[in-house]
């Protein structure tokens, strides 16, 4: 578990970027995952006096963790392939945002994505379930699921290879989405719908349980941490703006809701616990011993 996020190994610092094992009792979500981001510099350190917003900003810039096996060639190639994969997908997603902004005469939409610290490439493995568990079926139509029903945040560039299982809600029913094969599926999320005054529609989707192991690679392209999401392109207060102004603050509640197997309900709570433990260790053994 050397690469696991803190929820699954409290010895590790990362909260969002890293490995998440299959959680057998996570209801409609049944998957194994690994996340990387844009950041190779050391994760910003925290002080006891830091605000919750400071801690969230640090999470958005978590340093990637990479496999460290006995096979150096594999390790280097794994890092190269997925780093390049993230760059390619972010170029595609950035083009989508520019196209939307220009078509709607809303350059301010484009400017909200200059930093995109939370943007992430994920590897996903959906194993077959070995047993039935409570709450594994959709409350919408009682279909067994391996990915919960949700809308993404902004723009997702998804690779599903030749795997079926992905479904999208259309005309009040879930329909099968054809596999991406050698291409990509581009999905629009809830914030884009809200900020564009619903001129661009978000797609609610899920993965139904299938009788074979399934793999996919999603890339989540997100606004800058400090992007103001409180107003739409027409100046209307958005749904997000009723509770927060900044995208980074909004992610505090959104991410744990869509990734319950990976994240704590409160992403900053576990960081606070970690800081308290470090402070206690300093008192007991002194700073030179740590």
PDB file of C-alpha atoms in Angstrom:
ATOM      1  CA  UNK A   1       0.000   0.000   0.000  1.00  0.00           C
ATOM      2  CA  UNK A   2       2.983   2.306  -0.470  1.00  0.00           C
ATOM      3  CA  UNK A   3       1.077   4.378  -3.055  1.00  0.00           C
ATOM      4  CA  UNK A   4      -2.276   4.332  -1.281  1.00  0.00           C
ATOM      5  CA  UNK A   5      -4.040   7.558  -0.344  1.00  0.00           C
ATOM      6  CA  UNK A   6      -4.315   8.439   3.330  1.00  0.00           C
ATOM      7  CA  UNK A   7      -7.811   6.966   3.772  1.00  0.00           C
ATOM      8  CA  UNK A   8      -6.347   3.509   3.143  1.00  0.00           C
ATOM      9  CA  UNK A   9      -2.883   3.972   4.667  1.00  0.00           C
ATOM     10  CA  UNK A  10      -2.554   6.681   7.311  1.00  0.00           C
ATOM     11  CA  UNK A  11       1.237   6.621   7.008  1.00  0.00           C
ATOM     12  CA  UNK A  12       0.933   8.326   3.624  1.00  0.00           C
ATOM     13  CA  UNK A  13       0.353  12.039   3.092  1.00  0.00           C
ATOM     14  CA  UNK A  14      -1.614  12.214  -0.152  1.00  0.00           C
ATOM     15  CA  UNK A  15      -5.371  12.541   0.128  1.00  0.00           C
ATOM     16  CA  UNK A  16      -6.434  12.412  -3.543  1.00  0.00           C
ATOM     17  CA  UNK A  17      -3.513  11.470  -5.793  1.00  0.00           C
ATOM     18  CA  UNK A  18      -2.354   7.888  -5.521  1.00  0.00           C
ATOM     19  CA  UNK A  19      -3.852   4.430  -5.193  1.00  0.00           C
ATOM     20  CA  UNK A  20      -7.296   3.452  -3.951  1.00  0.00           C
ATOM     21  CA  UNK A  21      -8.149  -0.260  -3.520  1.00  0.00           C
ATOM     22  CA  UNK A  22     -11.539  -1.817  -4.127  1.00  0.00           C
ATOM     23  CA  UNK A  23     -13.858  -1.094  -1.209  1.00  0.00           C
ATOM     24  CA  UNK A  24     -16.274  -3.993  -0.913  1.00  0.00           C
ATOM     25  CA  UNK A  25     -18.970  -2.139   1.011  1.00  0.00           C
ATOM     26  CA  UNK A  26     -19.091   1.137  -0.942  1.00  0.00           C
ATOM     27  CA  UNK A  27     -22.564   0.555  -2.367  1.00  0.00           C
ATOM     28  CA  UNK A  28     -22.968   1.350  -6.052  1.00  0.00           C
ATOM     29  CA  UNK A  29     -19.235   2.053  -6.501  1.00  0.00           C
ATOM     30  CA  UNK A  30     -16.983  -0.978  -6.961  1.00  0.00           C
ATOM     31  CA  UNK A  31     -13.620  -0.113  -8.475  1.00  0.00           C
ATOM     32  CA  UNK A  32      -9.874   0.052  -8.008  1.00  0.00           C
ATOM     33  CA  UNK A  33      -8.191   3.332  -8.937  1.00  0.00           C
ATOM     34  CA  UNK A  34      -4.963   5.262  -9.331  1.00  0.00           C
ATOM     35  CA  UNK A  35      -4.824   9.056  -9.775  1.00  0.00           C
ATOM     36  CA  UNK A  36      -2.091  11.335 -11.062  1.00  0.00           C
ATOM     37  CA  UNK A  37      -2.052  15.082 -11.602  1.00  0.00           C
ATOM     38  CA  UNK A  38       0.171  17.758 -13.091  1.00  0.00           C
ATOM     39  CA  UNK A  39       2.388  18.214 -10.066  1.00  0.00           C
ATOM     40  CA  UNK A  40       5.866  16.741  -9.566  1.00  0.00           C
ATOM     41  CA  UNK A  41       7.082  19.378  -7.111  1.00  0.00           C
ATOM     42  CA  UNK A  42       6.800  18.494  -3.407  1.00  0.00           C
ATOM     43  CA  UNK A  43       3.324  18.994  -1.972  1.00  0.00           C
ATOM     44  CA  UNK A  44       3.017  22.331  -0.125  1.00  0.00           C
ATOM     45  CA  UNK A  45       3.519  21.824   3.598  1.00  0.00           C
ATOM     46  CA  UNK A  46       0.906  22.723   6.188  1.00  0.00           C
ATOM     47  CA  UNK A  47       1.128  24.731   9.368  1.00  0.00           C
ATOM     48  CA  UNK A  48      -1.127  24.274  12.351  1.00  0.00           C
ATOM     49  CA  UNK A  49      -2.411  27.818  11.782  1.00  0.00           C
ATOM     50  CA  UNK A  50      -3.334  27.227   8.137  1.00  0.00           C
ATOM     51  CA  UNK A  51      -6.961  27.696   7.186  1.00  0.00           C
ATOM     52  CA  UNK A  52      -9.139  24.988   5.677  1.00  0.00           C
ATOM     53  CA  UNK A  53      -8.772  26.784   2.336  1.00  0.00           C
ATOM     54  CA  UNK A  54      -4.962  26.578   2.592  1.00  0.00           C
ATOM     55  CA  UNK A  55      -5.185  22.834   3.218  1.00  0.00           C
ATOM     56  CA  UNK A  56      -7.520  22.346   0.257  1.00  0.00           C
ATOM     57  CA  UNK A  57      -5.156  24.289  -1.973  1.00  0.00           C
ATOM     58  CA  UNK A  58      -2.363  21.960  -0.892  1.00  0.00           C
ATOM     59  CA  UNK A  59      -4.471  18.903  -1.803  1.00  0.00           C
ATOM     60  CA  UNK A  60      -5.019  20.348  -5.274  1.00  0.00           C
ATOM     61  CA  UNK A  61      -1.228  20.446  -5.770  1.00  0.00           C
ATOM     62  CA  UNK A  62      -0.332  17.058  -4.313  1.00  0.00           C
ATOM     63  CA  UNK A  63       2.876  15.623  -5.692  1.00  0.00           C
ATOM     64  CA  UNK A  64       2.375  12.513  -7.792  1.00  0.00           C
ATOM     65  CA  UNK A  65       3.387   9.135  -6.433  1.00  0.00           C
ATOM     66  CA  UNK A  66       4.674   6.539  -8.886  1.00  0.00           C
ATOM     67  CA  UNK A  67       5.289   2.776  -8.846  1.00  0.00           C
ATOM     68  CA  UNK A  68       8.726   1.836  -7.565  1.00  0.00           C
ATOM     69  CA  UNK A  69       9.326  -1.770  -8.528  1.00  0.00           C
ATOM     70  CA  UNK A  70      12.417  -3.823  -9.219  1.00  0.00           C
ATOM     71  CA  UNK A  71      11.875  -3.158 -12.929  1.00  0.00           C
ATOM     72  CA  UNK A  72      13.219   0.344 -13.605  1.00  0.00           C
ATOM     73  CA  UNK A  73      12.292   0.157 -17.276  1.00  0.00           C
ATOM     74  CA  UNK A  74       8.660  -0.513 -16.396  1.00  0.00           C
ATOM     75  CA  UNK A  75       8.605   2.268 -13.796  1.00  0.00           C
ATOM     76  CA  UNK A  76      10.020   4.854 -16.210  1.00  0.00           C
ATOM     77  CA  UNK A  77       7.734   3.807 -19.054  1.00  0.00           C
ATOM     78  CA  UNK A  78       4.657   3.824 -16.813  1.00  0.00           C
ATOM     79  CA  UNK A  79       5.437   7.374 -15.696  1.00  0.00           C
ATOM     80  CA  UNK A  80       6.194   8.543 -19.251  1.00  0.00           C
ATOM     81  CA  UNK A  81       3.066   7.055 -20.818  1.00  0.00           C
ATOM     82  CA  UNK A  82       0.623   8.357 -18.254  1.00  0.00           C
ATOM     83  CA  UNK A  83       2.268  11.773 -17.934  1.00  0.00           C
ATOM     84  CA  UNK A  84       1.993  12.191 -21.693  1.00  0.00           C
ATOM     85  CA  UNK A  85      -1.549  10.836 -21.595  1.00  0.00           C
ATOM     86  CA  UNK A  86      -2.544  13.522 -19.107  1.00  0.00           C
ATOM     87  CA  UNK A  87      -0.996  16.270 -21.254  1.00  0.00           C
ATOM     88  CA  UNK A  88      -2.805  15.093 -24.395  1.00  0.00           C
ATOM     89  CA  UNK A  89      -6.170  14.895 -22.672  1.00  0.00           C
ATOM     90  CA  UNK A  90      -5.757  18.311 -21.077  1.00  0.00           C
ATOM     91  CA  UNK A  91      -5.074  19.796 -24.507  1.00  0.00           C
ATOM     92  CA  UNK A  92      -8.293  18.214 -25.794  1.00  0.00           C
ATOM     93  CA  UNK A  93     -10.314  19.378 -22.786  1.00  0.00           C
ATOM     94  CA  UNK A  94      -8.851  22.873 -23.025  1.00  0.00           C
ATOM     95  CA  UNK A  95      -9.945  22.994 -26.657  1.00  0.00           C
ATOM     96  CA  UNK A  96     -13.462  22.021 -25.615  1.00  0.00           C
ATOM     97  CA  UNK A  97     -13.590  24.874 -23.073  1.00  0.00           C
ATOM     98  CA  UNK A  98     -12.272  27.395 -25.617  1.00  0.00           C
ATOM     99  CA  UNK A  99     -14.831  26.243 -28.172  1.00  0.00           C
ATOM    100  CA  UNK A 100     -17.686  26.563 -25.680  1.00  0.00           C
ATOM    101  CA  UNK A 101     -16.493  29.970 -24.494  1.00  0.00           C
ATOM    102  CA  UNK A 102     -16.089  31.386 -27.991  1.00  0.00           C
ATOM    103  CA  UNK A 103     -19.350  29.955 -29.305  1.00  0.00           C
ATOM    104  CA  UNK A 104     -21.217  31.580 -26.406  1.00  0.00           C
ATOM    105  CA  UNK A 105     -19.254  34.836 -26.550  1.00  0.00           C
ATOM    106  CA  UNK A 106     -17.972  34.146 -23.040  1.00  0.00           C
ATOM    107  CA  UNK A 107     -14.197  34.533 -22.879  1.00  0.00           C
ATOM    108  CA  UNK A 108     -14.484  34.719 -19.083  1.00  0.00           C
ATOM    109  CA  UNK A 109     -15.282  30.990 -19.120  1.00  0.00           C
ATOM    110  CA  UNK A 110     -11.878  30.269 -20.673  1.00  0.00           C
ATOM    111  CA  UNK A 111     -10.044  32.426 -18.140  1.00  0.00           C
ATOM    112  CA  UNK A 112     -11.369  30.296 -15.276  1.00  0.00           C
ATOM    113  CA  UNK A 113      -9.136  27.382 -16.384  1.00  0.00           C
ATOM    114  CA  UNK A 114      -5.679  28.997 -16.417  1.00  0.00           C
ATOM    115  CA  UNK A 115      -4.205  26.894 -13.563  1.00  0.00           C
ATOM    116  CA  UNK A 116      -6.498  23.844 -13.259  1.00  0.00           C
ATOM    117  CA  UNK A 117      -4.618  22.464 -10.252  1.00  0.00           C
ATOM    118  CA  UNK A 118      -7.200  19.776  -9.441  1.00  0.00           C
ATOM    119  CA  UNK A 119      -7.098  18.284 -12.954  1.00  0.00           C
ATOM    120  CA  UNK A 120      -6.459  14.550 -12.736  1.00  0.00           C
ATOM    121  CA  UNK A 121      -5.886  11.462 -14.867  1.00  0.00           C
ATOM    122  CA  UNK A 122      -7.312   8.295 -13.379  1.00  0.00           C
ATOM    123  CA  UNK A 123      -6.782   4.620 -14.038  1.00  0.00           C
ATOM    124  CA  UNK A 124      -9.885   2.589 -13.237  1.00  0.00           C
ATOM    125  CA  UNK A 125     -10.383  -1.160 -12.884  1.00  0.00           C
ATOM    126  CA  UNK A 126     -13.879  -2.499 -12.287  1.00  0.00           C
ATOM    127  CA  UNK A 127     -13.669  -6.132 -11.115  1.00  0.00           C
ATOM    128  CA  UNK A 128     -16.689  -8.369 -11.138  1.00  0.00           C
ATOM    129  CA  UNK A 129     -18.490  -8.569  -7.818  1.00  0.00           C
ATOM    130  CA  UNK A 130     -18.106 -11.809  -5.910  1.00  0.00           C
ATOM    131  CA  UNK A 131     -21.197 -11.245  -3.790  1.00  0.00           C
ATOM    132  CA  UNK A 132     -24.269  -9.081  -3.555  1.00  0.00           C
ATOM    133  CA  UNK A 133     -24.161  -6.246  -1.053  1.00  0.00           C
ATOM    134  CA  UNK A 134     -26.635  -3.750   0.288  1.00  0.00           C
ATOM    135  CA  UNK A 135     -27.214  -0.637  -1.819  1.00  0.00           C
ATOM    136  CA  UNK A 136     -25.385  -1.949  -4.903  1.00  0.00           C
ATOM    137  CA  UNK A 137     -28.448  -1.361  -7.090  1.00  0.00           C
ATOM    138  CA  UNK A 138     -29.598   1.922  -8.558  1.00  0.00           C
ATOM    139  CA  UNK A 139     -32.418   3.675  -6.740  1.00  0.00           C
ATOM    140  CA  UNK A 140     -33.468   4.959 -10.162  1.00  0.00           C
ATOM    141  CA  UNK A 141     -34.177   1.651 -11.915  1.00  0.00           C
ATOM    142  CA  UNK A 142     -32.741  -1.087  -9.645  1.00  0.00           C
ATOM    143  CA  UNK A 143     -29.862  -1.981 -11.991  1.00  0.00           C
ATOM    144  CA  UNK A 144     -26.715  -3.327 -10.282  1.00  0.00           C
ATOM    145  CA  UNK A 145     -23.880  -0.802 -10.589  1.00  0.00           C
ATOM    146  CA  UNK A 146     -20.114  -0.634 -10.285  1.00  0.00           C
ATOM    147  CA  UNK A 147     -19.960   3.163 -10.640  1.00  0.00           C
ATOM    148  CA  UNK A 148     -22.470   5.415  -8.957  1.00  0.00           C
ATOM    149  CA  UNK A 149     -24.858   7.676 -10.852  1.00  0.00           C
ATOM    150  CA  UNK A 150     -23.395  11.177 -11.020  1.00  0.00           C
ATOM    151  CA  UNK A 151     -22.489  14.197 -13.095  1.00  0.00           C
ATOM    152  CA  UNK A 152     -18.827  15.132 -13.483  1.00  0.00           C
ATOM    153  CA  UNK A 153     -17.554  18.555 -12.443  1.00  0.00           C
ATOM    154  CA  UNK A 154     -16.622  20.300 -15.707  1.00  0.00           C
ATOM    155  CA  UNK A 155     -15.024  18.472 -18.667  1.00  0.00           C
ATOM    156  CA  UNK A 156     -14.050  14.798 -18.730  1.00  0.00           C
ATOM    157  CA  UNK A 157     -12.067  13.124 -21.513  1.00  0.00           C
ATOM    158  CA  UNK A 158     -12.718   9.417 -21.171  1.00  0.00           C
ATOM    159  CA  UNK A 159     -11.194   6.294 -22.696  1.00  0.00           C
ATOM    160  CA  UNK A 160     -13.215   3.092 -22.373  1.00  0.00           C
ATOM    161  CA  UNK A 161     -11.300   1.052 -24.993  1.00  0.00           C
ATOM    162  CA  UNK A 162     -13.580  -1.794 -26.134  1.00  0.00           C
ATOM    163  CA  UNK A 163     -15.395  -2.132 -22.827  1.00  0.00           C
ATOM    164  CA  UNK A 164     -19.135  -1.734 -22.546  1.00  0.00           C
ATOM    165  CA  UNK A 165     -20.943  -0.874 -19.317  1.00  0.00           C
ATOM    166  CA  UNK A 166     -21.009   2.938 -19.414  1.00  0.00           C
ATOM    167  CA  UNK A 167     -24.543   4.341 -19.503  1.00  0.00           C
ATOM    168  CA  UNK A 168     -25.889   7.897 -19.840  1.00  0.00           C
ATOM    169  CA  UNK A 169     -29.269   9.273 -18.811  1.00  0.00           C
ATOM    170  CA  UNK A 170     -31.314  10.418 -21.813  1.00  0.00           C
ATOM    171  CA  UNK A 171     -35.052  11.063 -21.966  1.00  0.00           C
ATOM    172  CA  UNK A 172     -35.445   9.750 -18.414  1.00  0.00           C
ATOM    173  CA  UNK A 173     -33.793   6.393 -19.042  1.00  0.00           C
ATOM    174  CA  UNK A 174     -30.246   5.090 -18.999  1.00  0.00           C
ATOM    175  CA  UNK A 175     -28.917   3.996 -22.387  1.00  0.00           C
ATOM    176  CA  UNK A 176     -25.689   2.192 -23.278  1.00  0.00           C
ATOM    177  CA  UNK A 177     -22.817   4.385 -24.480  1.00  0.00           C
ATOM    178  CA  UNK A 178     -20.716   2.778 -27.257  1.00  0.00           C
ATOM    179  CA  UNK A 179     -17.078   2.110 -26.278  1.00  0.00           C
ATOM    180  CA  UNK A 180     -14.529   4.769 -27.228  1.00  0.00           C
ATOM    181  CA  UNK A 181     -12.275   2.186 -28.910  1.00  0.00           C
ATOM    182  CA  UNK A 182      -9.284   4.195 -30.255  1.00  0.00           C
ATOM    183  CA  UNK A 183     -10.868   7.570 -29.550  1.00  0.00           C
ATOM    184  CA  UNK A 184     -12.244   9.546 -26.630  1.00  0.00           C
ATOM    185  CA  UNK A 185     -15.627  10.277 -25.085  1.00  0.00           C
ATOM    186  CA  UNK A 186     -15.974  13.919 -23.981  1.00  0.00           C
ATOM    187  CA  UNK A 187     -18.415  14.510 -21.161  1.00  0.00           C
ATOM    188  CA  UNK A 188     -19.713  17.840 -19.853  1.00  0.00           C
ATOM    189  CA  UNK A 189     -20.211  18.300 -16.118  1.00  0.00           C
ATOM    190  CA  UNK A 190     -22.566  20.067 -13.778  1.00  0.00           C
ATOM    191  CA  UNK A 191     -20.556  23.278 -13.330  1.00  0.00           C
ATOM    192  CA  UNK A 192     -20.356  23.919 -17.068  1.00  0.00           C
ATOM    193  CA  UNK A 193     -24.120  23.532 -17.357  1.00  0.00           C
ATOM    194  CA  UNK A 194     -24.641  25.932 -14.472  1.00  0.00           C
ATOM    195  CA  UNK A 195     -22.089  28.539 -15.579  1.00  0.00           C
ATOM    196  CA  UNK A 196     -23.367  28.533 -19.185  1.00  0.00           C
ATOM    197  CA  UNK A 197     -26.967  29.097 -18.024  1.00  0.00           C
ATOM    198  CA  UNK A 198     -27.843  25.542 -19.122  1.00  0.00           C
ATOM    199  CA  UNK A 199     -27.001  26.256 -22.762  1.00  0.00           C
ATOM    200  CA  UNK A 200     -24.548  23.343 -22.501  1.00  0.00           C
ATOM    201  CA  UNK A 201     -26.033  20.256 -20.856  1.00  0.00           C
ATOM    202  CA  UNK A 202     -24.348  18.059 -18.276  1.00  0.00           C
ATOM    203  CA  UNK A 203     -24.573  14.295 -18.750  1.00  0.00           C
ATOM    204  CA  UNK A 204     -25.601  12.140 -15.820  1.00  0.00           C
ATOM    205  CA  UNK A 205     -23.985   8.719 -16.169  1.00  0.00           C
ATOM    206  CA  UNK A 206     -23.018   5.503 -14.423  1.00  0.00           C
ATOM    207  CA  UNK A 207     -21.386   2.115 -15.018  1.00  0.00           C
ATOM    208  CA  UNK A 208     -23.624  -0.926 -14.775  1.00  0.00           C
ATOM    209  CA  UNK A 209     -22.256  -4.151 -13.337  1.00  0.00           C
ATOM    210  CA  UNK A 210     -21.021  -6.451 -16.105  1.00  0.00           C
ATOM    211  CA  UNK A 211     -19.842 -10.054 -16.021  1.00  0.00           C
ATOM    212  CA  UNK A 212     -16.243  -9.267 -16.969  1.00  0.00           C
ATOM    213  CA  UNK A 213     -13.406  -7.132 -15.632  1.00  0.00           C
ATOM    214  CA  UNK A 214     -13.620  -3.627 -17.048  1.00  0.00           C
ATOM    215  CA  UNK A 215     -11.011  -0.856 -17.453  1.00  0.00           C
ATOM    216  CA  UNK A 216     -11.164   2.845 -18.296  1.00  0.00           C
ATOM    217  CA  UNK A 217      -9.036   6.010 -18.153  1.00  0.00           C
ATOM    218  CA  UNK A 218     -10.878   9.239 -17.298  1.00  0.00           C
ATOM    219  CA  UNK A 219      -9.233  12.658 -17.319  1.00  0.00           C
ATOM    220  CA  UNK A 220     -10.973  15.339 -15.268  1.00  0.00           C
ATOM    221  CA  UNK A 221     -10.151  18.853 -16.488  1.00  0.00           C
ATOM    222  CA  UNK A 222     -11.067  21.397 -13.841  1.00  0.00           C
ATOM    223  CA  UNK A 223     -10.992  25.158 -13.327  1.00  0.00           C
ATOM    224  CA  UNK A 224      -8.294  26.958 -11.365  1.00  0.00           C
ATOM    225  CA  UNK A 225      -8.557  26.503  -7.606  1.00  0.00           C
ATOM    226  CA  UNK A 226      -9.302  30.212  -7.145  1.00  0.00           C
ATOM    227  CA  UNK A 227     -11.665  30.470 -10.136  1.00  0.00           C
ATOM    228  CA  UNK A 228     -14.873  32.333  -9.255  1.00  0.00           C
ATOM    229  CA  UNK A 229     -17.763  29.950  -9.967  1.00  0.00           C
ATOM    230  CA  UNK A 230     -20.398  32.016  -8.194  1.00  0.00           C
ATOM    231  CA  UNK A 231     -21.665  33.727 -11.365  1.00  0.00           C
ATOM    232  CA  UNK A 232     -22.821  32.375 -14.716  1.00  0.00           C
ATOM    233  CA  UNK A 233     -21.788  33.958 -18.014  1.00  0.00           C
ATOM    234  CA  UNK A 234     -24.933  36.111 -17.833  1.00  0.00           C
ATOM    235  CA  UNK A 235     -24.166  37.283 -14.288  1.00  0.00           C
ATOM    236  CA  UNK A 236     -26.732  35.042 -12.594  1.00  0.00           C
ATOM    237  CA  UNK A 237     -25.817  33.526  -9.229  1.00  0.00           C
ATOM    238  CA  UNK A 238     -25.040  29.867  -9.861  1.00  0.00           C
ATOM    239  CA  UNK A 239     -26.180  26.961  -7.712  1.00  0.00           C
ATOM    240  CA  UNK A 240     -22.586  26.623  -6.513  1.00  0.00           C
ATOM    241  CA  UNK A 241     -22.469  30.353  -5.808  1.00  0.00           C
ATOM    242  CA  UNK A 242     -25.210  30.024  -3.238  1.00  0.00           C
ATOM    243  CA  UNK A 243     -22.727  28.368  -0.870  1.00  0.00           C
ATOM    244  CA  UNK A 244     -19.236  29.251  -2.130  1.00  0.00           C
ATOM    245  CA  UNK A 245     -17.332  31.481  -4.514  1.00  0.00           C
ATOM    246  CA  UNK A 246     -14.222  29.454  -5.313  1.00  0.00           C
ATOM    247  CA  UNK A 247     -13.948  26.235  -7.270  1.00  0.00           C
ATOM    248  CA  UNK A 248     -11.495  24.791  -4.743  1.00  0.00           C
ATOM    249  CA  UNK A 249     -14.001  25.193  -1.931  1.00  0.00           C
ATOM    250  CA  UNK A 250     -16.717  23.577  -4.040  1.00  0.00           C
ATOM    251  CA  UNK A 251     -14.511  20.517  -4.589  1.00  0.00           C
ATOM    252  CA  UNK A 252     -14.335  19.956  -0.816  1.00  0.00           C
ATOM    253  CA  UNK A 253     -17.895  18.622  -0.893  1.00  0.00           C
ATOM    254  CA  UNK A 254     -18.088  17.371  -4.482  1.00  0.00           C
ATOM    255  CA  UNK A 255     -15.087  15.010  -4.542  1.00  0.00           C
ATOM    256  CA  UNK A 256     -15.961  12.887  -1.495  1.00  0.00           C
ATOM    257  CA  UNK A 257     -19.512  12.537  -2.825  1.00  0.00           C
ATOM    258  CA  UNK A 258     -18.385  11.069  -6.172  1.00  0.00           C
ATOM    259  CA  UNK A 259     -15.332   9.148  -4.859  1.00  0.00           C
ATOM    260  CA  UNK A 260     -16.493   7.660  -1.522  1.00  0.00           C
ATOM    261  CA  UNK A 261     -14.113   4.708  -1.860  1.00  0.00           C
ATOM    262  CA  UNK A 262     -11.119   7.037  -2.179  1.00  0.00           C
ATOM    263  CA  UNK A 263     -11.807  10.045   0.021  1.00  0.00           C
ATOM    264  CA  UNK A 264     -12.943  10.811   3.523  1.00  0.00           C
ATOM    265  CA  UNK A 265     -16.264  12.637   3.868  1.00  0.00           C
ATOM    266  CA  UNK A 266     -14.268  15.706   4.890  1.00  0.00           C
ATOM    267  CA  UNK A 267     -10.994  15.895   2.950  1.00  0.00           C
ATOM    268  CA  UNK A 268      -9.467  18.426   5.333  1.00  0.00           C
ATOM    269  CA  UNK A 269     -10.356  16.527   8.527  1.00  0.00           C
ATOM    270  CA  UNK A 270      -7.779  13.827   7.898  1.00  0.00           C
ATOM    271  CA  UNK A 271      -5.113  16.454   7.208  1.00  0.00           C
ATOM    272  CA  UNK A 272      -5.840  18.076  10.545  1.00  0.00           C
ATOM    273  CA  UNK A 273      -5.414  14.725  12.302  1.00  0.00           C
ATOM    274  CA  UNK A 274      -2.088  14.216  10.516  1.00  0.00           C
ATOM    275  CA  UNK A 275      -0.848  17.653  11.593  1.00  0.00           C
ATOM    276  CA  UNK A 276      -1.809  16.995  15.205  1.00  0.00           C
ATOM    277  CA  UNK A 277       0.104  13.688  15.192  1.00  0.00           C
ATOM    278  CA  UNK A 278       3.229  15.365  13.794  1.00  0.00           C
ATOM    279  CA  UNK A 279       3.011  18.088  16.413  1.00  0.00           C
ATOM    280  CA  UNK A 280       2.669  15.448  19.151  1.00  0.00           C
ATOM    281  CA  UNK A 281       5.705  13.558  17.869  1.00  0.00           C
ATOM    282  CA  UNK A 282       7.750  16.754  17.944  1.00  0.00           C
ATOM    283  CA  UNK A 283       6.857  17.212  21.611  1.00  0.00           C
ATOM    284  CA  UNK A 284       7.709  13.602  22.515  1.00  0.00           C
ATOM    285  CA  UNK A 285      10.969  12.977  20.654  1.00  0.00           C
ATOM    286  CA  UNK A 286      12.053  16.392  19.416  1.00  0.00           C
ATOM    287  CA  UNK A 287      12.211  17.739  15.899  1.00  0.00           C
ATOM    288  CA  UNK A 288      15.695  16.360  15.138  1.00  0.00           C
ATOM    289  CA  UNK A 289      14.470  12.794  15.506  1.00  0.00           C
ATOM    290  CA  UNK A 290      11.736  13.119  12.870  1.00  0.00           C
TER     291      UNK A 290
END
